[in-house]
Short mmCIF file of C-alpha atoms in Angstrom, two decimals:
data_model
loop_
_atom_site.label_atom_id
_atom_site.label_comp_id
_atom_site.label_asym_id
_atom_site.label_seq_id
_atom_site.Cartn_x
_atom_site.Cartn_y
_atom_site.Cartn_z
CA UNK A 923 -42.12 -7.52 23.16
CA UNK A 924 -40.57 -8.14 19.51
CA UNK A 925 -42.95 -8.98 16.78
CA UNK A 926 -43.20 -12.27 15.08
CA UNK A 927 -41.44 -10.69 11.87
CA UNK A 928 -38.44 -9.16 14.53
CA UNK A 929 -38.11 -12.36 15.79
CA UNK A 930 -37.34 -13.98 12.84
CA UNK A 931 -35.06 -11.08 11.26
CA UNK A 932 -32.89 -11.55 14.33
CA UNK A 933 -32.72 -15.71 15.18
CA UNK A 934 -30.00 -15.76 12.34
CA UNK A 935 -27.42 -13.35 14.35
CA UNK A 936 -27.95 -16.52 17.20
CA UNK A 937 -25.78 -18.69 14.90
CA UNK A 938 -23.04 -16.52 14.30
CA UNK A 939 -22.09 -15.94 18.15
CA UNK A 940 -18.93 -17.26 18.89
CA UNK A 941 -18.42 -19.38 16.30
CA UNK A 942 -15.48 -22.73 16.94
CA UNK A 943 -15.88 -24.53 13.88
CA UNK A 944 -16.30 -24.08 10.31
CA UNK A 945 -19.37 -24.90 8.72
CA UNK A 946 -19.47 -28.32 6.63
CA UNK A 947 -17.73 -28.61 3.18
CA UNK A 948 -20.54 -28.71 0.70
CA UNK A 949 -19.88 -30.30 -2.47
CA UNK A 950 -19.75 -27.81 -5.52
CA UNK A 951 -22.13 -27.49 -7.84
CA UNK A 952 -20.93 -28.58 -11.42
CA UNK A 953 -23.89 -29.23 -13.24
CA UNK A 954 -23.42 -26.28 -15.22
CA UNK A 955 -19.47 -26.89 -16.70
CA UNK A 956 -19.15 -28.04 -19.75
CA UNK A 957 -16.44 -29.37 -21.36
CA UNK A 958 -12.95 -31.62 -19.95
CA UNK A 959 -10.34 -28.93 -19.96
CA UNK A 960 -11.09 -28.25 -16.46
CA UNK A 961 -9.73 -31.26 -14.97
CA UNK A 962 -6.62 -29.47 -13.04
CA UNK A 963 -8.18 -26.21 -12.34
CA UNK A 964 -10.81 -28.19 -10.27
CA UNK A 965 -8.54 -30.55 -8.53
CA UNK A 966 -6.35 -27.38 -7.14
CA UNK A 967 -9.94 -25.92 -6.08
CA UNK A 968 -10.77 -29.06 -4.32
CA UNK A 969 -7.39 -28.79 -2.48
CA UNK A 970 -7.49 -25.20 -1.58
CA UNK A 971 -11.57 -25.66 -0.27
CA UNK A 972 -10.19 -28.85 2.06
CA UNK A 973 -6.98 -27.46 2.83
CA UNK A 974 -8.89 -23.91 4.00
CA UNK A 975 -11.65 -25.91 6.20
CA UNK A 976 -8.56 -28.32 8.07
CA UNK A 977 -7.17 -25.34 8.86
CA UNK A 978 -9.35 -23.60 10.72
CA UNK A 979 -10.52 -26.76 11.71
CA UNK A 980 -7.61 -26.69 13.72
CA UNK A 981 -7.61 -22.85 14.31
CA UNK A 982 -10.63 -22.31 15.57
CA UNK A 983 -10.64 -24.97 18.22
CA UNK A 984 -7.40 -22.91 20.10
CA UNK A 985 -8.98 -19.69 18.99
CA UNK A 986 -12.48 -18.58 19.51
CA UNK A 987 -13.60 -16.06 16.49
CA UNK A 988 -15.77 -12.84 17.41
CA UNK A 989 -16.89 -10.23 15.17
CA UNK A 990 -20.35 -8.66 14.59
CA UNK A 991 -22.10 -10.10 11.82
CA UNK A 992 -22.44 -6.51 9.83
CA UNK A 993 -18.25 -6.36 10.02
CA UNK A 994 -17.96 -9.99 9.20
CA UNK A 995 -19.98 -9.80 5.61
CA UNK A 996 -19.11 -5.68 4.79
CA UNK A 997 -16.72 -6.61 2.02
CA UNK A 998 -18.93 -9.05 0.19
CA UNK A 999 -20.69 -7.36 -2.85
CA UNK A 1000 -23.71 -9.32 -3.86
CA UNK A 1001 -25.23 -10.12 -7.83
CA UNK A 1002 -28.38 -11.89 -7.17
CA UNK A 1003 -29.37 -12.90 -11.15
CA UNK A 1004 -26.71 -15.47 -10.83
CA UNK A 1005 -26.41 -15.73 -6.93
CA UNK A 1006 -22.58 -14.83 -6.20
CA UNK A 1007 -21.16 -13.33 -3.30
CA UNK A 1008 -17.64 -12.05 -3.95
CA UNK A 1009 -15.55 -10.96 -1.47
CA UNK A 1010 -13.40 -8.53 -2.36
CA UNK A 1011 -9.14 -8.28 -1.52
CA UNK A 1012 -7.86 -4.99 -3.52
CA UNK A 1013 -4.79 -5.62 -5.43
CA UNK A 1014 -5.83 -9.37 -6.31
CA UNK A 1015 -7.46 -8.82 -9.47
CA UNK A 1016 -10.90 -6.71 -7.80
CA UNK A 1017 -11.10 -4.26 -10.09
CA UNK A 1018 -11.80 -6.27 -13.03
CA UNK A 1019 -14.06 -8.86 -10.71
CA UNK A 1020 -16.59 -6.21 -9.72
CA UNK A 1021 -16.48 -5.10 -14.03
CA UNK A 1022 -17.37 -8.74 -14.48
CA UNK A 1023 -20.59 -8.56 -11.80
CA UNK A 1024 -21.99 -5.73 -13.39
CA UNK A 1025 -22.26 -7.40 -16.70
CA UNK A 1026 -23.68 -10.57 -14.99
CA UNK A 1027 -26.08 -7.90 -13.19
CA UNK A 1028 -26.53 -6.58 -16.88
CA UNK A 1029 -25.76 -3.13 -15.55
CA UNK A 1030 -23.14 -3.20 -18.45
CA UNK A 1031 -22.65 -5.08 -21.88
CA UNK A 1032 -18.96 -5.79 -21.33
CA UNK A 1033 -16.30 -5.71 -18.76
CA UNK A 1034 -13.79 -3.66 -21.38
CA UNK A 1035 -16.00 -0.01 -21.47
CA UNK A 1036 -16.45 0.08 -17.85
CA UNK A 1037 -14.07 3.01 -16.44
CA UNK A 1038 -11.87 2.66 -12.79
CA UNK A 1039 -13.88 5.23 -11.35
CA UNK A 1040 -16.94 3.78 -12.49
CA UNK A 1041 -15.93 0.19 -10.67
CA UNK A 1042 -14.95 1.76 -7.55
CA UNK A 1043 -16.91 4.96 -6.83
CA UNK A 1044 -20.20 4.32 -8.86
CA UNK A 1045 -22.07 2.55 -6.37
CA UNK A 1046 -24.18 0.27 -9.08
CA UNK A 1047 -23.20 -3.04 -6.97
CA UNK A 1048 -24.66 -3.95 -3.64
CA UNK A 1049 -23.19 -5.32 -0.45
CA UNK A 1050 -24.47 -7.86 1.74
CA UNK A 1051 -24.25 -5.62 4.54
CA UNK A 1052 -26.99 -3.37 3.08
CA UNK A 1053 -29.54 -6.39 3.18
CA UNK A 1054 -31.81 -6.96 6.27
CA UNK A 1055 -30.61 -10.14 8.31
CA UNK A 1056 -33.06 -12.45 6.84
CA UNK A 1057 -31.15 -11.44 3.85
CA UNK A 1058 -27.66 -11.54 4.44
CA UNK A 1059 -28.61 -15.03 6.35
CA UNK A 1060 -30.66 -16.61 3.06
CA UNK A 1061 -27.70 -15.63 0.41
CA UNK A 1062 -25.17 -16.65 3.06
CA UNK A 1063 -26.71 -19.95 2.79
CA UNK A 1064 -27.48 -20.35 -0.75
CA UNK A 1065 -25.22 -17.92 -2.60
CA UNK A 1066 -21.83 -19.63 -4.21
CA UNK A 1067 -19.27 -17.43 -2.29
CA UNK A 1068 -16.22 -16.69 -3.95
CA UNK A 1069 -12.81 -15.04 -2.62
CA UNK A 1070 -10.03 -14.53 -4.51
CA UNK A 1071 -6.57 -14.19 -3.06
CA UNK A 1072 -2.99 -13.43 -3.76
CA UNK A 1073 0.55 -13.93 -2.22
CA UNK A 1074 0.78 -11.66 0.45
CA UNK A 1075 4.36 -9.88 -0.11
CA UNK A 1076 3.23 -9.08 -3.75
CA UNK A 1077 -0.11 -8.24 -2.61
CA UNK A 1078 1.55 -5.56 -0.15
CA UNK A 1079 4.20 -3.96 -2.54
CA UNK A 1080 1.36 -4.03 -5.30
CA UNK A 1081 -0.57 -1.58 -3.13
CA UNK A 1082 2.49 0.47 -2.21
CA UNK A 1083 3.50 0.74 -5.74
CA UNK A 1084 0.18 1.66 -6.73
CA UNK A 1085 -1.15 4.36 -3.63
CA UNK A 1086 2.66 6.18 -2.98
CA UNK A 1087 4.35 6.01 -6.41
CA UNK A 1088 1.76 7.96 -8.30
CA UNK A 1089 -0.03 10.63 -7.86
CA UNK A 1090 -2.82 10.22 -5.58
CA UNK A 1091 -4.90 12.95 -4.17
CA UNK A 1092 -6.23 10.82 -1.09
CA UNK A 1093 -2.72 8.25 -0.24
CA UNK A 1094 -0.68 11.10 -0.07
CA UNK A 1095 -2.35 13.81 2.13
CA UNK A 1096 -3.87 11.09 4.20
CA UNK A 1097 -1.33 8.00 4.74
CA UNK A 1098 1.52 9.84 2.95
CA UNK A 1099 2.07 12.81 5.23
CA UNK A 1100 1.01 11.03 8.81
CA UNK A 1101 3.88 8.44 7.72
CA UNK A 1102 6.63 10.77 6.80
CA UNK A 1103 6.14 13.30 9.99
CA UNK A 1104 6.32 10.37 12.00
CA UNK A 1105 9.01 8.13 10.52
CA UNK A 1106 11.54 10.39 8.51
CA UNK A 1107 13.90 12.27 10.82
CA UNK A 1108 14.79 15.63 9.60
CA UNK A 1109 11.81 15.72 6.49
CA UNK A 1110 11.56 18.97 4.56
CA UNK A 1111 8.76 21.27 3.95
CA UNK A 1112 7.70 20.07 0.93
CA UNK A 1113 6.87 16.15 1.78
CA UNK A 1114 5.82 16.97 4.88
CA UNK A 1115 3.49 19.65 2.88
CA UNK A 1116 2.36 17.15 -0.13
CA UNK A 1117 2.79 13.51 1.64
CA UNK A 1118 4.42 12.44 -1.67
CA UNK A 1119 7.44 10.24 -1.70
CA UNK A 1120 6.46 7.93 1.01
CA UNK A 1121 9.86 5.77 0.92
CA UNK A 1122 9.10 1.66 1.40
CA UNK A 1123 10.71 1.18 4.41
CA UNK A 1124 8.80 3.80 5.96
CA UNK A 1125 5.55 2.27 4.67
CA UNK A 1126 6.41 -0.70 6.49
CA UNK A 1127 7.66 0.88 9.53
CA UNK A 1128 4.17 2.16 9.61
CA UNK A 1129 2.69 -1.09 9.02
CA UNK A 1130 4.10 -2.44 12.43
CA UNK A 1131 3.50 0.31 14.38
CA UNK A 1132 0.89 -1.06 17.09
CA UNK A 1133 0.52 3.18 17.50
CA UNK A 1134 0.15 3.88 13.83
CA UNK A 1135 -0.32 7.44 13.26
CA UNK A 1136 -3.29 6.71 10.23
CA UNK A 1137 -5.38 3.60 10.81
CA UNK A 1138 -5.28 0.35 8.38
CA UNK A 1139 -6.81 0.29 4.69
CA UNK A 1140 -8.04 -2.06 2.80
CA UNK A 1141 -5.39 -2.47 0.20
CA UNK A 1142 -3.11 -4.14 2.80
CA UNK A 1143 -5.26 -5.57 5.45
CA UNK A 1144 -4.75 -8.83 6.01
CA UNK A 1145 -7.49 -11.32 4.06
CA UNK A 1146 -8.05 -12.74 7.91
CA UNK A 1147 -9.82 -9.60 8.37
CA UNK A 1148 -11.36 -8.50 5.42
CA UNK A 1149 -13.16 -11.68 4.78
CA UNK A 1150 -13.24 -13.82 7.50
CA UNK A 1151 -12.63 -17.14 5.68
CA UNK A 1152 -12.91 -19.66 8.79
CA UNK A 1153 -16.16 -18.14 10.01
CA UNK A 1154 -18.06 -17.66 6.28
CA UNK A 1155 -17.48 -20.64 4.40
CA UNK A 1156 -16.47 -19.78 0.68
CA UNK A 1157 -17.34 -22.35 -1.90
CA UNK A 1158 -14.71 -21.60 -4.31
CA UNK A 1159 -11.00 -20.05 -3.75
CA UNK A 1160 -9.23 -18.36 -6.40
CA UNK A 1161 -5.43 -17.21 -6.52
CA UNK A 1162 -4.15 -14.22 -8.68
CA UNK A 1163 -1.17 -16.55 -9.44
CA UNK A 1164 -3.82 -18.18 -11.95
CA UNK A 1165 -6.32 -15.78 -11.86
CA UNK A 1166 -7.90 -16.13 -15.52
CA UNK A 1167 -8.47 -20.11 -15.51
CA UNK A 1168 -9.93 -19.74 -11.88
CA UNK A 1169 -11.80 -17.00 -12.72
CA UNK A 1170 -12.81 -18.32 -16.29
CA UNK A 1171 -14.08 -21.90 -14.23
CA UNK A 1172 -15.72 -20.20 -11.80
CA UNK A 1173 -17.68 -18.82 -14.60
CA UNK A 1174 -19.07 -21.75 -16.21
CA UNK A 1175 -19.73 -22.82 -12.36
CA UNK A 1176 -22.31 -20.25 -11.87
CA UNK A 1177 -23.67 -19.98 -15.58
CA UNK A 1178 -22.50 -16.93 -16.57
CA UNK A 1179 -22.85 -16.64 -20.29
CA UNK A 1180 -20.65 -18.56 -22.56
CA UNK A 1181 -19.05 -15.42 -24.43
CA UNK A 1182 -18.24 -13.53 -20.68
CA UNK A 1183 -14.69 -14.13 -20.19
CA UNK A 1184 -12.44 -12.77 -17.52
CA UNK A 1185 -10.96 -9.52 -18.62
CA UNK A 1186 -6.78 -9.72 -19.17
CA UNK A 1187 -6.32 -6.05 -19.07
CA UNK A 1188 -4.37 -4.26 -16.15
CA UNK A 1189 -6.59 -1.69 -14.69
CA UNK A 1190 -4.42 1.28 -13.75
CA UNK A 1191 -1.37 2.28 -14.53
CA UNK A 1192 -0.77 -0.12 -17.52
CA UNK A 1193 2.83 1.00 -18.58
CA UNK A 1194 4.41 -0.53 -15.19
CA UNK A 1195 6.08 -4.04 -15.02
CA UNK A 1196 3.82 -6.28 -12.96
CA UNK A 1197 4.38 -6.32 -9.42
CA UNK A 1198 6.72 -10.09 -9.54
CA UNK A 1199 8.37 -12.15 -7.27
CA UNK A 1200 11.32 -10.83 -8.42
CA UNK A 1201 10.16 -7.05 -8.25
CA UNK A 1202 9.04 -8.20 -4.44
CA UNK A 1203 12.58 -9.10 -3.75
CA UNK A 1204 13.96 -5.82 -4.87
CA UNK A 1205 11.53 -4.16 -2.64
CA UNK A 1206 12.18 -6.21 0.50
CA UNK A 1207 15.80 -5.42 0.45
CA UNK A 1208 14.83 -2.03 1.73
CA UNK A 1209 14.06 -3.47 4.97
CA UNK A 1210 16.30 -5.18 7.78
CA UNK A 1211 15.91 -8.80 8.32
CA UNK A 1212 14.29 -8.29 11.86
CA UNK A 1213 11.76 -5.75 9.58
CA UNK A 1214 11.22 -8.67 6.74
CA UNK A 1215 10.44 -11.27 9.67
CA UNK A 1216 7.98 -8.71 11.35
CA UNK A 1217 6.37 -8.20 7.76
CA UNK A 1218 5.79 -11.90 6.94
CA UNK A 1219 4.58 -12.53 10.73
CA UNK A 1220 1.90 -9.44 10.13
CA UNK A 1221 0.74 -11.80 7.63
CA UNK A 1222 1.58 -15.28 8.95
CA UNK A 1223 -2.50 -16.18 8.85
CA UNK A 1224 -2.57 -15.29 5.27
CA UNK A 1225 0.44 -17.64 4.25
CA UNK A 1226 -1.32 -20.69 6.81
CA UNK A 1227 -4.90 -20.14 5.16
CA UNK A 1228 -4.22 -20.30 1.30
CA UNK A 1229 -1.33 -22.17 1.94
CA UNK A 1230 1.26 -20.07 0.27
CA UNK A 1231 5.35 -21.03 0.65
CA UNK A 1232 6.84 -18.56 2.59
CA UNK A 1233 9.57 -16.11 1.42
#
């Protein structure tokens, strides 16, 4: 005996039951961008936004997708004054996103005096999970939905770099000391103690353990699962490999104000070289071949979705 208004809260969850297919393409909105110099930045959005939907075009119809709707939209953070959903992937330029939708909330006047800890832990943005169905369903529909990814490899030894080669007073006791009891024969006291000095290989030994002693995180989950790109259908894809022009289009796309730019600064640990193709490489000769195969296969749906060469 459900009311009229339970009825109605609930019919959207219907159309996200087993989904096959993508929803269509829509056409992007470019009313708002002004001036020519976006020419090539548009064209390689075009060709990610087909190249995303053929895929699981072809995905989906071997492979049928599950996943409660709750899961499905819990990474999305919402601004409603200029109707974005971002999705965010740590380690692929998040930090400086979620700075950017608190100015467009106007819960800041610019991205450069907004602290780390303020981004991640001050809980001024709000996800589409904490909306009512009606609600998720409405700015699922009429939101432009943004995700912004990176090549997985760097994306991986970004996040290693970042949680086990500084101090970190939740990495280390948490991740750091479940991976070295496990995976470092004869450890001493002390790491075993602290966690600290998680070595890569053992990260990654972790990584492919289907009996992992700690569960995933977010920093290296595969995108697959932390935004679901074949079942929600994101208008606009950005790469970190060009992350300013993307971001600075996607911008104008939306209507952001004209002075707003995409922030250049690295968030933490500023000093360190850039995690690089080239710093990836030195990294992945840790591992044995049959390890570097396993890696890339962990992320195989990454590579297929955003079309990235492999390794």
């Amino acid at each position: 005996q459900l009311s009229d208004q339970q009825k109605m809260s609930e019919s959207p969850l219907i159309r996200f039951r087993g989904v096959y297919l993508p929803p269509a393409l829509h056409p992007l909105n470019k009313t708002l961008v002004k001036g020519g110099e976006w020419k090539d930045v548009d064209s390689a959005q075009e060709n990610r936004r087909s190249f995303l939907h053929d895929f699981c075009k072809k995905y989906n119809s071997r492979k049928k997708l599950r996943t409660h709707l709750m899961h499905l939209v819990s990474r999305i953070y919402v601004e409603d004054r200029h109707k974005i959903l971002y999705c965010e992937v740590p380690k692929a330029g998040c930090s400086n996103w979620k700075r950017v939708l608190m100015v467009l909330n106007g819960l800041a006047a610019s991205a450069h005096n907004i602290s780390h800890d303020d981004v991640h832990y001050g809980k001024h943005l709000r996800k589409l999970d904490s909306y009512d169905l009606q609600g998720i369903y409405t700015r699922l529909n009429t939101y432009t939905k943004t995700i912004f990814v990176r090549e997985p490899m760097e994306r991986l030894v970004s996040a290693f770099r970042d949680k086990f080669e500084h101090p970190n007073s939740y990495y280390h006791p948490v991740f750091g000391k479940a991976i070295i009891k496990k995976y470092r024969h004869n450890a001493n006291e002390e790491a075993l103690k602290t966690g600290s000095g998680v070595k890569f290989k053992e990260f990654i030994q972790y990584l492919l353990d289907s009996h992992r002693p700690v569960g995933m995180d977010i920093h290296w989950e595969q995108v697959s699962k932390l935004c679901y790109p074949c079942l929600i259908n994101y208008d606009f894809i950005g790469k970190f490999e060009t992350l300013e022009e993307d971001a600075n289009y996607f911008l104008q796309l939306v209507g952001a104000p004209a002075e707003l730019k995409f922030p250049k600064f690295k968030d933490r640990h500023s000093s360190d070289e850039r995690t690089s193709a080239e710093v990836v490489r030195q990294y992945l000769k840790e591992l044995s071949k049959e390890e570097r195969q396993l890696t890339y296969d962990f992320y195989y749906l990454d590579y297929l979705m955003f079309n990235y060469t492999s390794p």
